[in-house]
Amino acid sequence: MATHRRPKPQRNAYGTMLTVTATAAVALSAQSASADPLPDPNKKGVKAQVDRLYEEATQATEKYSGAKEKAGTLQKEVEVLQDTAARKQEALNELRNRIGGIAADQYRSGGLAPSMQLLLSSDPDAYLDQATLADQLGARDVSDLQKFQVQQREVQQQRTQAATKLTELRDTRAELGRKKTEIQGKLAKAQQLLNTLSAKERAKITQEEDRANRDSARADLGNEASASSRGAAAFAAAKSRVGMPYVWGASGPGSFDCSGLTSWAFKQAGVSLPRTSQDQANAGTRINSLGDLRPGDLIIMRTDLSHVGFYAGNGQILHSPKPGAQVRYESIARSGMPFMWGVRI
């Protein structure tokens, strides 16, 4: 059995690692945190409460990442619609100027011809349908006027679509703000709870994190081959990130949340994946049994599909697990998260 080893990671304490995530959250979300009381430490252990807050923060992070991806898509769509409307408006202006010149000539010669009356009609389509009028208009006049009406409608349609997308974009950005506040509040409360512990208790938590990192360095991955070249390439990229810190909303290359790691790794393999774990759960071929997974397959965790990592072989997952932790290998059985299914890309 082959044993995977990696360079010794930087020392990572459960509390001190929060300088990357929760410490910033304390500064940014103090008001939010103070308005929402901390869980009662007497009801259950502080570490259990902290772990729960971290789980809730990672769940909210996936929703934040989904909203962020949606906002980026909407922004591009708005830009395309606005650019198209602007180009159509330029063509419409040129046509209007040409028709306006004809109207001016006709007015100077004694009045507006039927073609210009058509342009000013409240119902140009019905007016143009009149057979008697069609007989009086030249072929080019009819063509220009029809083109004018079509372009007018197209410009209005593009502007209406852009306005609708802009409204959706504003709503999505507001959702981003709400999720950001929620995440920062939970991380701030977790840090406040950690601050209530004695030095001995904090040292014990630090030791547990150090043990998890040492176990990762000694992880026995077996010698199973990947089921696809794309999965193998993505897994190789992810392995190069072992030891990098978890940061909510981050997608590499120096820090990651869970779906940020998997989407970044597949991007290195030339594959575009959706940004969230929920969307990645349906991105490829579903593998329902743990025994059928191969290294490089995605592994979907939690009943709400809010966690994702790579199956690493021999019952191990390679993932970015939670705030305060590093990208690492862990036993799936000991991860504390229920397995839902795998995904082969």
mmCIF file of N, CA, C and O in Angstrom, residues 68-145:
data_model
loop_
_atom_site.group_PDB
_atom_site.id
_atom_site.type_symbol
_atom_site.label_atom_id
_atom_site.label_comp_id
_atom_site.label_asym_id
_atom_site.label_seq_id
_atom_site.Cartn_x
_atom_site.Cartn_y
_atom_site.Cartn_z
ATOM 1 N N LYS A 68 -22.750 34.990 -5.576
ATOM 2 C CA LYS A 68 -21.649 35.709 -6.216
ATOM 3 C C LYS A 68 -21.491 35.275 -7.664
ATOM 4 O O LYS A 68 -21.284 36.104 -8.568
ATOM 5 N N GLU A 69 -21.596 33.956 -7.913
ATOM 6 C CA GLU A 69 -21.505 33.454 -9.285
ATOM 7 C C GLU A 69 -22.662 33.985 -10.127
ATOM 8 O O GLU A 69 -22.474 34.388 -11.282
ATOM 9 N N LYS A 70 -23.856 34.003 -9.543
ATOM 10 C CA LYS A 70 -25.031 34.502 -10.259
ATOM 11 C C LYS A 70 -24.862 35.982 -10.591
ATOM 12 O O LYS A 70 -25.202 36.429 -11.697
ATOM 13 N N ALA A 71 -24.328 36.760 -9.637
ATOM 14 C CA ALA A 71 -24.118 38.183 -9.881
ATOM 15 C C ALA A 71 -23.145 38.407 -11.032
ATOM 16 O O ALA A 71 -23.351 39.291 -11.869
ATOM 17 N N GLY A 72 -22.096 37.601 -11.088
ATOM 18 C CA GLY A 72 -21.138 37.736 -12.187
ATOM 19 C C GLY A 72 -21.763 37.423 -13.527
ATOM 20 O O GLY A 72 -21.518 38.124 -14.526
ATOM 21 N N THR A 73 -22.596 36.384 -13.558
ATOM 22 C CA THR A 73 -23.281 36.021 -14.807
ATOM 23 C C THR A 73 -24.240 37.111 -15.239
ATOM 24 O O THR A 73 -24.293 37.491 -16.418
ATOM 25 N N LEU A 74 -25.009 37.636 -14.280
ATOM 26 C CA LEU A 74 -25.966 38.701 -14.599
ATOM 27 C C LEU A 74 -25.255 39.949 -15.097
ATOM 28 O O LEU A 74 -25.730 40.619 -16.023
ATOM 29 N N GLN A 75 -24.108 40.277 -14.489
ATOM 30 C CA GLN A 75 -23.365 41.462 -14.911
ATOM 31 C C GLN A 75 -22.946 41.349 -16.368
ATOM 32 O O GLN A 75 -23.072 42.304 -17.145
ATOM 33 N N LYS A 76 -22.479 40.163 -16.768
ATOM 34 C CA LYS A 76 -22.079 39.953 -18.158
ATOM 35 C C LYS A 76 -23.280 40.050 -19.090
ATOM 36 O O LYS A 76 -23.190 40.636 -20.179
ATOM 37 N N GLU A 77 -24.410 39.485 -18.673
ATOM 38 C CA GLU A 77 -25.616 39.533 -19.511
ATOM 39 C C GLU A 77 -26.097 40.964 -19.694
ATOM 40 O O GLU A 77 -26.517 41.356 -20.788
ATOM 41 N N VAL A 78 -26.050 41.750 -18.625
ATOM 42 C CA VAL A 78 -26.457 43.153 -18.709
ATOM 43 C C VAL A 78 -25.556 43.909 -19.678
ATOM 44 O O VAL A 78 -26.028 44.703 -20.514
ATOM 45 N N GLU A 79 -24.262 43.675 -19.580
ATOM 46 C CA GLU A 79 -23.316 44.365 -20.458
ATOM 47 C C GLU A 79 -23.571 44.026 -21.926
ATOM 48 O O GLU A 79 -23.516 44.901 -22.799
ATOM 49 N N VAL A 80 -23.863 42.743 -22.203
ATOM 50 C CA VAL A 80 -24.151 42.326 -23.584
ATOM 51 C C VAL A 80 -25.425 42.992 -24.085
ATOM 52 O O VAL A 80 -25.477 43.515 -25.213
ATOM 53 N N LEU A 81 -26.474 42.991 -23.265
ATOM 54 C CA LEU A 81 -27.746 43.592 -23.665
ATOM 55 C C LEU A 81 -27.599 45.089 -23.899
ATOM 56 O O LEU A 81 -28.133 45.641 -24.871
ATOM 57 N N GLN A 82 -26.874 45.754 -23.016
ATOM 58 C CA GLN A 82 -26.685 47.201 -23.168
ATOM 59 C C GLN A 82 -25.856 47.525 -24.410
ATOM 60 O O GLN A 82 -26.150 48.491 -25.129
ATOM 61 N N ASP A 83 -24.833 46.721 -24.667
ATOM 62 C CA ASP A 83 -24.007 46.936 -25.857
ATOM 63 C C ASP A 83 -24.818 46.707 -27.134
ATOM 64 O O ASP A 83 -24.713 47.484 -28.086
ATOM 65 N N THR A 84 -25.640 45.654 -27.125
ATOM 66 C CA THR A 84 -26.476 45.374 -28.297
ATOM 67 C C THR A 84 -27.474 46.493 -28.536
ATOM 68 O O THR A 84 -27.686 46.937 -29.675
ATOM 69 N N ALA A 85 -28.097 46.974 -27.453
ATOM 70 C CA ALA A 85 -29.056 48.068 -27.579
ATOM 71 C C ALA A 85 -28.382 49.329 -28.116
ATOM 72 O O ALA A 85 -28.955 50.047 -28.943
ATOM 73 N N ALA A 86 -27.166 49.591 -27.668
ATOM 74 C CA ALA A 86 -26.451 50.793 -28.129
ATOM 75 C C ALA A 86 -26.138 50.699 -29.620
ATOM 76 O O ALA A 86 -26.285 51.682 -30.368
ATOM 77 N N ARG A 87 -25.710 49.519 -30.062
ATOM 78 C CA ARG A 87 -25.404 49.351 -31.488
ATOM 79 C C ARG A 87 -26.660 49.440 -32.350
ATOM 80 O O ARG A 87 -26.653 50.043 -33.427
ATOM 81 N N LYS A 88 -27.757 48.867 -31.874
ATOM 82 C CA LYS A 88 -29.007 48.952 -32.616
ATOM 83 C C LYS A 88 -29.518 50.403 -32.653
ATOM 84 O O LYS A 88 -30.115 50.844 -33.640
ATOM 85 N N GLN A 89 -29.279 51.134 -31.576
ATOM 86 C CA GLN A 89 -29.713 52.529 -31.539
ATOM 87 C C GLN A 89 -28.932 53.363 -32.548
ATOM 88 O O GLN A 89 -29.493 54.267 -33.191
ATOM 89 N N GLU A 90 -27.657 53.075 -32.706
ATOM 90 C CA GLU A 90 -26.856 53.796 -33.703
ATOM 91 C C GLU A 90 -27.411 53.558 -35.108
ATOM 92 O O GLU A 90 -27.555 54.497 -35.904
ATOM 93 N N ALA A 91 -27.734 52.296 -35.415
ATOM 94 C CA ALA A 91 -28.300 51.988 -36.735
ATOM 95 C C ALA A 91 -29.656 52.650 -36.912
ATOM 96 O O ALA A 91 -29.988 53.157 -37.997
ATOM 97 N N LEU A 92 -30.428 52.686 -35.832
ATOM 98 C CA LEU A 92 -31.748 53.326 -35.892
ATOM 99 C C LEU A 92 -31.615 54.822 -36.130
ATOM 100 O O LEU A 92 -32.376 55.419 -36.902
ATOM 101 N N ASN A 93 -30.644 55.432 -35.494
ATOM 102 C CA ASN A 93 -30.431 56.875 -35.680
ATOM 103 C C ASN A 93 -30.046 57.191 -37.121
ATOM 104 O O ASN A 93 -30.499 58.204 -37.690
ATOM 105 N N GLU A 94 -29.204 56.338 -37.708
ATOM 106 C CA GLU A 94 -28.824 56.561 -39.106
ATOM 107 C C GLU A 94 -30.030 56.456 -40.028
ATOM 108 O O GLU A 94 -30.218 57.269 -40.942
ATOM 109 N N LEU A 95 -30.884 55.478 -39.791
ATOM 110 C CA LEU A 95 -32.081 55.311 -40.607
ATOM 111 C C LEU A 95 -33.048 56.481 -40.404
ATOM 112 O O LEU A 95 -33.657 56.979 -41.353
ATOM 113 N N ARG A 96 -33.174 56.921 -39.152
ATOM 114 C CA ARG A 96 -34.058 58.055 -38.872
ATOM 115 C C ARG A 96 -33.573 59.315 -39.590
ATOM 116 O O ARG A 96 -34.371 60.093 -40.126
ATOM 117 N N ASN A 97 -32.264 59.524 -39.597
ATOM 118 C CA ASN A 97 -31.724 60.707 -40.283
ATOM 119 C C ASN A 97 -32.016 60.662 -41.777
ATOM 120 O O ASN A 97 -32.334 61.691 -42.387
ATOM 121 N N ARG A 98 -31.889 59.442 -42.363
ATOM 122 C CA ARG A 98 -32.176 59.340 -43.793
ATOM 123 C C ARG A 98 -33.650 59.620 -44.097
ATOM 124 O O ARG A 98 -33.992 60.348 -45.028
ATOM 125 N N ILE A 99 -34.528 59.050 -43.268
ATOM 126 C CA ILE A 99 -35.956 59.286 -43.461
ATOM 127 C C ILE A 99 -36.299 60.737 -43.191
ATOM 128 O O ILE A 99 -37.127 61.348 -43.880
ATOM 129 N N GLY A 100 -35.648 61.313 -42.189
ATOM 130 C CA GLY A 100 -35.892 62.730 -41.889
ATOM 131 C C GLY A 100 -35.519 63.635 -43.050
ATOM 132 O O GLY A 100 -36.191 64.633 -43.326
ATOM 133 N N GLY A 101 -34.438 63.291 -43.743
ATOM 134 C CA GLY A 101 -34.044 64.086 -44.912
ATOM 135 C C GLY A 101 -35.081 64.014 -46.012
ATOM 136 O O GLY A 101 -35.404 65.026 -46.661
ATOM 137 N N ILE A 102 -35.648 62.835 -46.224
ATOM 138 C CA ILE A 102 -36.696 62.687 -47.234
ATOM 139 C C ILE A 102 -37.915 63.512 -46.843
ATOM 140 O O ILE A 102 -38.529 64.200 -47.671
ATOM 141 N N ALA A 103 -38.280 63.488 -45.559
ATOM 142 C CA ALA A 103 -39.433 64.242 -45.086
ATOM 143 C C ALA A 103 -39.241 65.732 -45.291
ATOM 144 O O ALA A 103 -40.156 66.457 -45.698
ATOM 145 N N ALA A 104 -38.023 66.206 -45.009
ATOM 146 C CA ALA A 104 -37.760 67.638 -45.182
ATOM 147 C C ALA A 104 -37.894 68.048 -46.642
ATOM 148 O O ALA A 104 -38.476 69.097 -46.977
ATOM 149 N N ASP A 105 -37.378 67.208 -47.538
ATOM 150 C CA ASP A 105 -37.491 67.511 -48.971
ATOM 151 C C ASP A 105 -38.950 67.551 -49.413
ATOM 152 O O ASP A 105 -39.384 68.443 -50.166
ATOM 153 N N GLN A 106 -39.729 66.616 -48.932
ATOM 154 C CA GLN A 106 -41.134 66.564 -49.322
ATOM 155 C C GLN A 106 -41.913 67.754 -48.756
ATOM 156 O O GLN A 106 -42.801 68.305 -49.413
ATOM 157 N N TYR A 107 -41.576 68.142 -47.537
ATOM 158 C CA TYR A 107 -42.280 69.274 -46.944
ATOM 159 C C TYR A 107 -42.003 70.552 -47.731
ATOM 160 O O TYR A 107 -42.902 71.352 -47.993
ATOM 161 N N ARG A 108 -40.731 70.716 -48.153
ATOM 162 C CA ARG A 108 -40.391 71.912 -48.932
ATOM 163 C C ARG A 108 -41.078 71.898 -50.292
ATOM 164 O O ARG A 108 -41.358 72.926 -50.877
ATOM 165 N N SER A 109 -41.400 70.663 -50.796
ATOM 166 C CA SER A 109 -42.062 70.599 -52.099
ATOM 167 C C SER A 109 -43.577 70.670 -52.018
ATOM 168 O O SER A 109 -44.222 70.518 -53.025
ATOM 169 N N GLY A 110 -44.137 70.847 -50.836
ATOM 170 C CA GLY A 110 -45.579 71.029 -50.782
ATOM 171 C C GLY A 110 -46.315 70.100 -49.852
ATOM 172 O O GLY A 110 -47.538 70.005 -49.931
ATOM 173 N N GLY A 111 -45.665 69.393 -48.954
ATOM 174 C CA GLY A 111 -46.386 68.550 -48.005
ATOM 175 C C GLY A 111 -45.746 67.184 -47.851
ATOM 176 O O GLY A 111 -44.837 66.828 -48.577
ATOM 177 N N LEU A 112 -46.248 66.442 -46.892
ATOM 178 C CA LEU A 112 -45.695 65.121 -46.606
ATOM 179 C C LEU A 112 -46.333 64.068 -47.487
ATOM 180 O O LEU A 112 -47.554 63.998 -47.602
ATOM 181 N N ALA A 113 -45.476 63.254 -48.050
ATOM 182 C CA ALA A 113 -45.970 62.140 -48.847
ATOM 183 C C ALA A 113 -46.508 61.057 -47.920
ATOM 184 O O ALA A 113 -46.255 61.067 -46.710
ATOM 185 N N PRO A 114 -47.252 60.104 -48.473
ATOM 186 C CA PRO A 114 -47.792 59.022 -47.641
ATOM 187 C C PRO A 114 -46.723 58.292 -46.840
ATOM 188 O O PRO A 114 -46.986 57.821 -45.736
ATOM 189 N N SER A 115 -45.511 58.177 -47.379
ATOM 190 C CA SER A 115 -44.466 57.470 -46.634
ATOM 191 C C SER A 115 -44.150 58.163 -45.325
ATOM 192 O O SER A 115 -43.914 57.519 -44.306
ATOM 193 N N MET A 116 -44.152 59.492 -45.329
ATOM 194 C CA MET A 116 -43.872 60.222 -44.099
ATOM 195 C C MET A 116 -45.077 60.203 -43.163
ATOM 196 O O MET A 116 -44.935 60.191 -41.942
ATOM 197 N N GLN A 117 -46.262 60.191 -43.715
ATOM 198 C CA GLN A 117 -47.452 60.051 -42.883
ATOM 199 C C GLN A 117 -47.417 58.704 -42.164
ATOM 200 O O GLN A 117 -47.834 58.582 -41.005
ATOM 201 N N LEU A 118 -46.910 57.713 -42.865
ATOM 202 C CA LEU A 118 -46.768 56.395 -42.268
ATOM 203 C C LEU A 118 -45.849 56.447 -41.057
ATOM 204 O O LEU A 118 -46.136 55.873 -40.004
ATOM 205 N N LEU A 119 -44.754 57.156 -41.199
ATOM 206 C CA LEU A 119 -43.780 57.253 -40.115
ATOM 207 C C LEU A 119 -44.398 57.884 -38.880
ATOM 208 O O LEU A 119 -44.090 57.517 -37.751
ATOM 209 N N LEU A 120 -45.310 58.851 -39.091
ATOM 210 C CA LEU A 120 -45.915 59.580 -37.982
ATOM 211 C C LEU A 120 -47.204 58.932 -37.488
ATOM 212 O O LEU A 120 -47.807 59.390 -36.532
ATOM 213 N N SER A 121 -47.644 57.870 -38.130
ATOM 214 C CA SER A 121 -48.906 57.232 -37.769
ATOM 215 C C SER A 121 -48.813 56.568 -36.404
ATOM 216 O O SER A 121 -47.782 56.034 -36.014
ATOM 217 N N SER A 122 -49.936 56.593 -35.653
ATOM 218 C CA SER A 122 -49.966 55.926 -34.351
ATOM 219 C C SER A 122 -50.013 54.412 -34.492
ATOM 220 O O SER A 122 -49.701 53.684 -33.558
ATOM 221 N N ASP A 123 -50.402 53.927 -35.692
ATOM 222 C CA ASP A 123 -50.450 52.488 -35.940
ATOM 223 C C ASP A 123 -49.837 52.208 -37.308
ATOM 224 O O ASP A 123 -50.528 51.921 -38.279
ATOM 225 N N PRO A 124 -48.480 52.300 -37.411
ATOM 226 C CA PRO A 124 -47.840 52.192 -38.710
ATOM 227 C C PRO A 124 -48.073 50.857 -39.404
ATOM 228 O O PRO A 124 -48.178 50.805 -40.624
ATOM 229 N N ASP A 125 -48.159 49.766 -38.642
ATOM 230 C CA ASP A 125 -48.344 48.471 -39.276
ATOM 231 C C ASP A 125 -49.690 48.395 -39.999
ATOM 232 O O ASP A 125 -49.773 47.943 -41.146
ATOM 233 N N ALA A 126 -50.745 48.869 -39.308
ATOM 234 C CA ALA A 126 -52.063 48.858 -39.945
ATOM 235 C C ALA A 126 -52.091 49.804 -41.138
ATOM 236 O O ALA A 126 -52.694 49.516 -42.181
ATOM 237 N N TYR A 127 -51.416 50.933 -41.002
ATOM 238 C CA TYR A 127 -51.386 51.913 -42.088
ATOM 239 C C TYR A 127 -50.685 51.337 -43.316
ATOM 240 O O TYR A 127 -51.115 51.521 -44.449
ATOM 241 N N LEU A 128 -49.599 50.606 -43.056
ATOM 242 C CA LEU A 128 -48.827 50.054 -44.158
ATOM 243 C C LEU A 128 -49.591 48.939 -44.865
ATOM 244 O O LEU A 128 -49.358 48.681 -46.051
ATOM 245 N N ASP A 129 -50.496 48.306 -44.159
ATOM 246 C CA ASP A 129 -51.256 47.208 -44.758
ATOM 247 C C ASP A 129 -52.298 47.672 -45.780
ATOM 248 O O ASP A 129 -52.850 46.860 -46.523
ATOM 249 N N GLN A 130 -52.579 48.941 -45.771
ATOM 250 C CA GLN A 130 -53.592 49.437 -46.712
ATOM 251 C C GLN A 130 -53.071 49.320 -48.145
ATOM 252 O O GLN A 130 -52.031 49.861 -48.489
ATOM 253 N N ALA A 131 -53.830 48.633 -49.009
ATOM 254 C CA ALA A 131 -53.386 48.393 -50.383
ATOM 255 C C ALA A 131 -53.233 49.683 -51.164
ATOM 256 O O ALA A 131 -52.308 49.836 -51.959
ATOM 257 N N THR A 132 -54.116 50.636 -50.910
ATOM 258 C CA THR A 132 -54.037 51.902 -51.663
ATOM 259 C C THR A 132 -52.750 52.633 -51.339
ATOM 260 O O THR A 132 -52.141 53.253 -52.217
ATOM 261 N N LEU A 133 -52.313 52.564 -50.080
ATOM 262 C CA LEU A 133 -51.070 53.231 -49.709
ATOM 263 C C LEU A 133 -49.879 52.514 -50.324
ATOM 264 O O LEU A 133 -48.956 53.148 -50.835
ATOM 265 N N ALA A 134 -49.899 51.208 -50.291
ATOM 266 C CA ALA A 134 -48.794 50.437 -50.844
ATOM 267 C C ALA A 134 -48.575 50.771 -52.310
ATOM 268 O O ALA A 134 -47.448 50.743 -52.807
ATOM 269 N N ASP A 135 -49.659 51.060 -53.014
ATOM 270 C CA ASP A 135 -49.538 51.416 -54.428
ATOM 271 C C ASP A 135 -48.823 52.746 -54.611
ATOM 272 O O ASP A 135 -48.188 53.000 -55.646
ATOM 273 N N GLN A 136 -48.934 53.637 -53.598
ATOM 274 C CA GLN A 136 -48.382 54.982 -53.743
ATOM 275 C C GLN A 136 -46.921 55.074 -53.291
ATOM 276 O O GLN A 136 -46.229 56.018 -53.644
ATOM 277 N N LEU A 137 -46.490 54.116 -52.490
ATOM 278 C CA LEU A 137 -45.132 54.181 -51.947
ATOM 279 C C LEU A 137 -44.138 53.485 -52.859
ATOM 280 O O LEU A 137 -44.439 52.460 -53.459
ATOM 281 N N GLY A 138 -42.938 54.034 -52.894
ATOM 282 C CA GLY A 138 -41.864 53.372 -53.610
ATOM 283 C C GLY A 138 -41.358 52.188 -52.803
ATOM 284 O O GLY A 138 -41.488 52.139 -51.587
ATOM 285 N N ALA A 139 -40.750 51.233 -53.476
ATOM 286 C CA ALA A 139 -40.275 50.024 -52.815
ATOM 287 C C ALA A 139 -39.246 50.337 -51.742
ATOM 288 O O ALA A 139 -39.253 49.755 -50.657
ATOM 289 N N ARG A 140 -38.338 51.285 -52.010
ATOM 290 C CA ARG A 140 -37.305 51.623 -51.029
ATOM 291 C C ARG A 140 -37.909 52.291 -49.810
ATOM 292 O O ARG A 140 -37.491 52.049 -48.681
ATOM 293 N N ASP A 141 -38.940 53.164 -50.028
ATOM 294 C CA ASP A 141 -39.599 53.818 -48.892
ATOM 295 C C ASP A 141 -40.216 52.784 -47.964
ATOM 296 O O ASP A 141 -40.065 52.845 -46.742
ATOM 297 N N VAL A 142 -40.934 51.827 -48.557
ATOM 298 C CA VAL A 142 -41.569 50.788 -47.741
ATOM 299 C C VAL A 142 -40.515 50.001 -46.979
ATOM 300 O O VAL A 142 -40.651 49.730 -45.783
ATOM 301 N N SER A 143 -39.435 49.637 -47.645
ATOM 302 C CA SER A 143 -38.373 48.862 -47.006
ATOM 303 C C SER A 143 -37.745 49.625 -45.853
ATOM 304 O O SER A 143 -37.529 49.069 -44.764
ATOM 305 N N ASP A 144 -37.429 50.896 -46.065
ATOM 306 C CA ASP A 144 -36.816 51.710 -45.013
ATOM 307 C C ASP A 144 -37.734 51.858 -43.814
ATOM 308 O O ASP A 144 -37.305 51.758 -42.654
ATOM 309 N N LEU A 145 -39.005 52.098 -44.094
ATOM 310 C CA LEU A 145 -39.941 52.314 -43.001
ATOM 311 C C LEU A 145 -40.193 51.025 -42.217
ATOM 312 O O LEU A 145 -40.304 51.042 -40.995
#
